[in-house]
Amino acid sequence: MSRLIDLTLPLAPGMRGVEITQKFTVADNGWNATTLHLYSHAGTHMDAQVHFEAGPETIDQLAPARCMGMAWVINLAGIAPRSLIEVASLGEVEKRFQDGESLLFRTGWSQHANNPALYRDGLPRISEALARWCVARKVKLLGVEPPSVADVNNLPEVTRVHKILLGGGVTIVEGLCNLEQLTAPRVFFVALPLRIVGGDGCPCRAFGVEGEENESTEQLARLLA
């Protein structure tokens, strides 16, 4: 039996970069509709190459096939704030990883989403060495729980890591949650952004599918490789 786990932070008024206002109501207009003002990197989101000028690709040019695939779940629960995630952090996955697969880093960091000082300023981050390893191994999707893969308060670092990954063809997904609900070491991971023309990034809906070596997802993963 397969199981689908939603890995997306809910977007709500009051969140950083989120404003939702009522535009129409059933009482006044016959239907309900709202106006959304969203920061392109709010909540669970994906980065496009132009986010750091790592290449010309915009979020609308990201093919659906590059937004899904088999992913290894790396359990780093309890990692200390501001820790560097290195190649050694992959453990046995470093040997078992097949080129073109994806990586999800479970750190438990989403539990701090309502504490901006820690969530944003104390996040564990991807090392430059690991970023280069990901490019060399053709990692398709790299998913993390913090709002960034690198220190947002260190412009040189955050720029270098993003440029290495995005410039090397690795699609970054940030702000994931519920990774502790994944029980399999390897899942079928999907993260789909809105098709915003010229977009540097976009909130997305992300989820993982796990089960008894799900043949359908394995076959789909091979087709998308």
Short mmCIF file of N, CA and C in Angstrom, two decimals, residues 10-70:
data_model
loop_
_atom_site.label_atom_id
_atom_site.label_comp_id
_atom_site.label_asym_id
_atom_site.label_seq_id
_atom_site.Cartn_x
_atom_site.Cartn_y
_atom_site.Cartn_z
N PRO A 10 1.79 25.33 5.10
CA PRO A 10 0.61 26.10 4.70
C PRO A 10 0.97 27.59 4.60
N LEU A 11 0.42 28.25 3.59
CA LEU A 11 0.60 29.69 3.45
C LEU A 11 -0.58 30.39 4.12
N ALA A 12 -0.29 31.31 5.02
CA ALA A 12 -1.36 31.98 5.76
C ALA A 12 -1.00 33.44 5.99
N PRO A 13 -2.01 34.31 6.13
CA PRO A 13 -1.73 35.72 6.43
C PRO A 13 -0.87 35.84 7.68
N GLY A 14 0.09 36.74 7.64
CA GLY A 14 0.99 36.92 8.77
C GLY A 14 2.33 36.26 8.56
N MET A 15 2.39 35.29 7.65
CA MET A 15 3.68 34.68 7.32
C MET A 15 4.53 35.67 6.55
N ARG A 16 5.84 35.53 6.66
CA ARG A 16 6.75 36.39 5.92
C ARG A 16 6.49 36.27 4.42
N GLY A 17 6.20 37.40 3.78
CA GLY A 17 5.99 37.41 2.34
C GLY A 17 4.62 36.97 1.89
N VAL A 18 3.66 36.87 2.81
CA VAL A 18 2.32 36.42 2.44
C VAL A 18 1.27 37.45 2.87
N GLU A 19 0.49 37.91 1.91
CA GLU A 19 -0.62 38.81 2.19
C GLU A 19 -1.83 38.33 1.39
N ILE A 20 -2.92 38.07 2.08
CA ILE A 20 -4.14 37.58 1.44
C ILE A 20 -5.29 38.51 1.81
N THR A 21 -5.90 39.13 0.81
CA THR A 21 -7.00 40.07 1.07
C THR A 21 -8.25 39.63 0.31
N GLN A 22 -9.40 39.92 0.91
CA GLN A 22 -10.67 39.56 0.28
C GLN A 22 -10.97 40.52 -0.85
N LYS A 23 -11.21 39.99 -2.04
CA LYS A 23 -11.52 40.81 -3.22
C LYS A 23 -13.02 40.84 -3.49
N PHE A 24 -13.64 39.67 -3.45
CA PHE A 24 -15.08 39.57 -3.66
C PHE A 24 -15.68 38.65 -2.60
N THR A 25 -16.97 38.84 -2.31
CA THR A 25 -17.68 37.98 -1.38
C THR A 25 -19.00 37.52 -2.00
N VAL A 26 -19.50 36.39 -1.51
CA VAL A 26 -20.78 35.90 -2.00
C VAL A 26 -21.87 36.92 -1.72
N ALA A 27 -21.81 37.54 -0.53
CA ALA A 27 -22.85 38.50 -0.14
C ALA A 27 -22.91 39.70 -1.08
N ASP A 28 -21.75 40.21 -1.49
CA ASP A 28 -21.73 41.42 -2.32
C ASP A 28 -21.62 41.15 -3.81
N ASN A 29 -20.98 40.05 -4.18
CA ASN A 29 -20.66 39.83 -5.60
C ASN A 29 -21.18 38.51 -6.17
N GLY A 30 -21.61 37.62 -5.29
CA GLY A 30 -22.11 36.34 -5.78
C GLY A 30 -21.10 35.21 -5.70
N TRP A 31 -19.84 35.54 -5.41
CA TRP A 31 -18.80 34.52 -5.25
C TRP A 31 -17.69 35.05 -4.34
N ASN A 32 -16.92 34.13 -3.78
CA ASN A 32 -15.76 34.50 -2.97
C ASN A 32 -14.50 34.44 -3.80
N ALA A 33 -13.64 35.43 -3.66
CA ALA A 33 -12.34 35.44 -4.32
C ALA A 33 -11.40 36.33 -3.52
N THR A 34 -10.14 35.95 -3.49
CA THR A 34 -9.14 36.72 -2.75
C THR A 34 -8.01 37.15 -3.67
N THR A 35 -7.29 38.18 -3.24
CA THR A 35 -6.09 38.63 -3.95
C THR A 35 -4.88 38.18 -3.14
N LEU A 36 -3.94 37.54 -3.83
CA LEU A 36 -2.74 37.01 -3.17
C LEU A 36 -1.54 37.88 -3.51
N HIS A 37 -0.82 38.31 -2.49
CA HIS A 37 0.47 38.99 -2.67
C HIS A 37 1.51 38.07 -2.04
N LEU A 38 2.31 37.42 -2.88
CA LEU A 38 3.26 36.43 -2.39
C LEU A 38 4.69 36.78 -2.78
N TYR A 39 5.57 36.74 -1.79
CA TYR A 39 7.01 36.79 -2.05
C TYR A 39 7.35 35.49 -2.77
N SER A 40 8.16 35.56 -3.80
CA SER A 40 8.42 34.38 -4.63
C SER A 40 9.15 33.26 -3.89
N HIS A 41 9.67 33.56 -2.70
CA HIS A 41 10.38 32.54 -1.93
C HIS A 41 9.74 32.36 -0.55
N ALA A 42 8.41 32.50 -0.52
CA ALA A 42 7.66 32.33 0.72
C ALA A 42 7.32 30.87 0.95
N GLY A 43 7.34 30.47 2.22
CA GLY A 43 6.93 29.11 2.56
C GLY A 43 7.76 28.05 1.85
N THR A 44 7.13 26.95 1.52
CA THR A 44 7.79 25.89 0.75
C THR A 44 7.88 26.37 -0.69
N HIS A 45 9.09 26.45 -1.22
CA HIS A 45 9.27 27.07 -2.54
C HIS A 45 10.44 26.46 -3.30
N MET A 46 10.51 26.82 -4.57
CA MET A 46 11.59 26.35 -5.44
C MET A 46 12.33 27.55 -6.00
N ASP A 47 13.62 27.37 -6.27
CA ASP A 47 14.47 28.42 -6.84
C ASP A 47 14.73 28.15 -8.32
N ALA A 48 14.72 29.22 -9.11
CA ALA A 48 15.14 29.13 -10.51
C ALA A 48 16.55 29.69 -10.63
N GLN A 49 17.22 29.38 -11.73
CA GLN A 49 18.60 29.83 -11.92
C GLN A 49 18.74 31.35 -11.80
N VAL A 50 17.76 32.10 -12.29
CA VAL A 50 17.88 33.56 -12.29
C VAL A 50 17.82 34.15 -10.88
N HIS A 51 17.42 33.34 -9.90
CA HIS A 51 17.38 33.82 -8.51
C HIS A 51 18.73 34.38 -8.09
N PHE A 52 19.82 33.72 -8.51
CA PHE A 52 21.17 34.20 -8.21
C PHE A 52 22.00 34.39 -9.49
N GLU A 53 21.30 34.56 -10.60
CA GLU A 53 21.97 34.72 -11.90
C GLU A 53 22.98 33.60 -12.13
N ALA A 54 22.55 32.38 -11.76
CA ALA A 54 23.39 31.20 -11.98
C ALA A 54 23.20 30.65 -13.39
N GLY A 55 22.28 31.24 -14.13
CA GLY A 55 21.97 30.82 -15.49
C GLY A 55 20.73 31.56 -15.94
N PRO A 56 20.30 31.35 -17.17
CA PRO A 56 19.17 32.11 -17.72
C PRO A 56 17.79 31.53 -17.42
N GLU A 57 17.74 30.33 -16.87
CA GLU A 57 16.46 29.64 -16.72
C GLU A 57 15.56 30.29 -15.67
N THR A 58 14.29 30.49 -16.03
CA THR A 58 13.28 31.02 -15.12
C THR A 58 12.35 29.88 -14.70
N ILE A 59 11.55 30.13 -13.68
CA ILE A 59 10.77 29.05 -13.07
C ILE A 59 9.78 28.44 -14.05
N ASP A 60 9.26 29.22 -15.00
CA ASP A 60 8.30 28.69 -15.97
C ASP A 60 8.97 27.76 -16.98
N GLN A 61 10.29 27.83 -17.07
CA GLN A 61 11.03 26.99 -18.02
C GLN A 61 11.46 25.66 -17.40
N LEU A 62 11.13 25.48 -16.13
CA LEU A 62 11.49 24.24 -15.43
C LEU A 62 10.51 23.14 -15.84
N ALA A 63 10.98 22.18 -16.60
CA ALA A 63 10.11 21.12 -17.11
C ALA A 63 9.57 20.26 -15.96
N PRO A 64 8.30 19.83 -16.04
CA PRO A 64 7.72 18.99 -14.98
C PRO A 64 8.57 17.76 -14.65
N ALA A 65 9.23 17.20 -15.64
CA ALA A 65 10.05 16.01 -15.41
C ALA A 65 11.20 16.28 -14.44
N ARG A 66 11.59 17.56 -14.34
CA ARG A 66 12.68 17.92 -13.43
C ARG A 66 12.17 18.27 -12.03
N CYS A 67 10.87 18.12 -11.84
CA CYS A 67 10.25 18.47 -10.56
C CYS A 67 9.82 17.24 -9.77
N MET A 68 10.28 16.06 -10.20
CA MET A 68 9.89 14.83 -9.51
C MET A 68 10.92 13.74 -9.78
N GLY A 69 10.98 12.79 -8.85
CA GLY A 69 11.92 11.68 -9.01
C GLY A 69 12.17 10.97 -7.70
N MET A 70 12.91 9.87 -7.75
CA MET A 70 13.23 9.12 -6.54
C MET A 70 14.23 9.90 -5.69
#
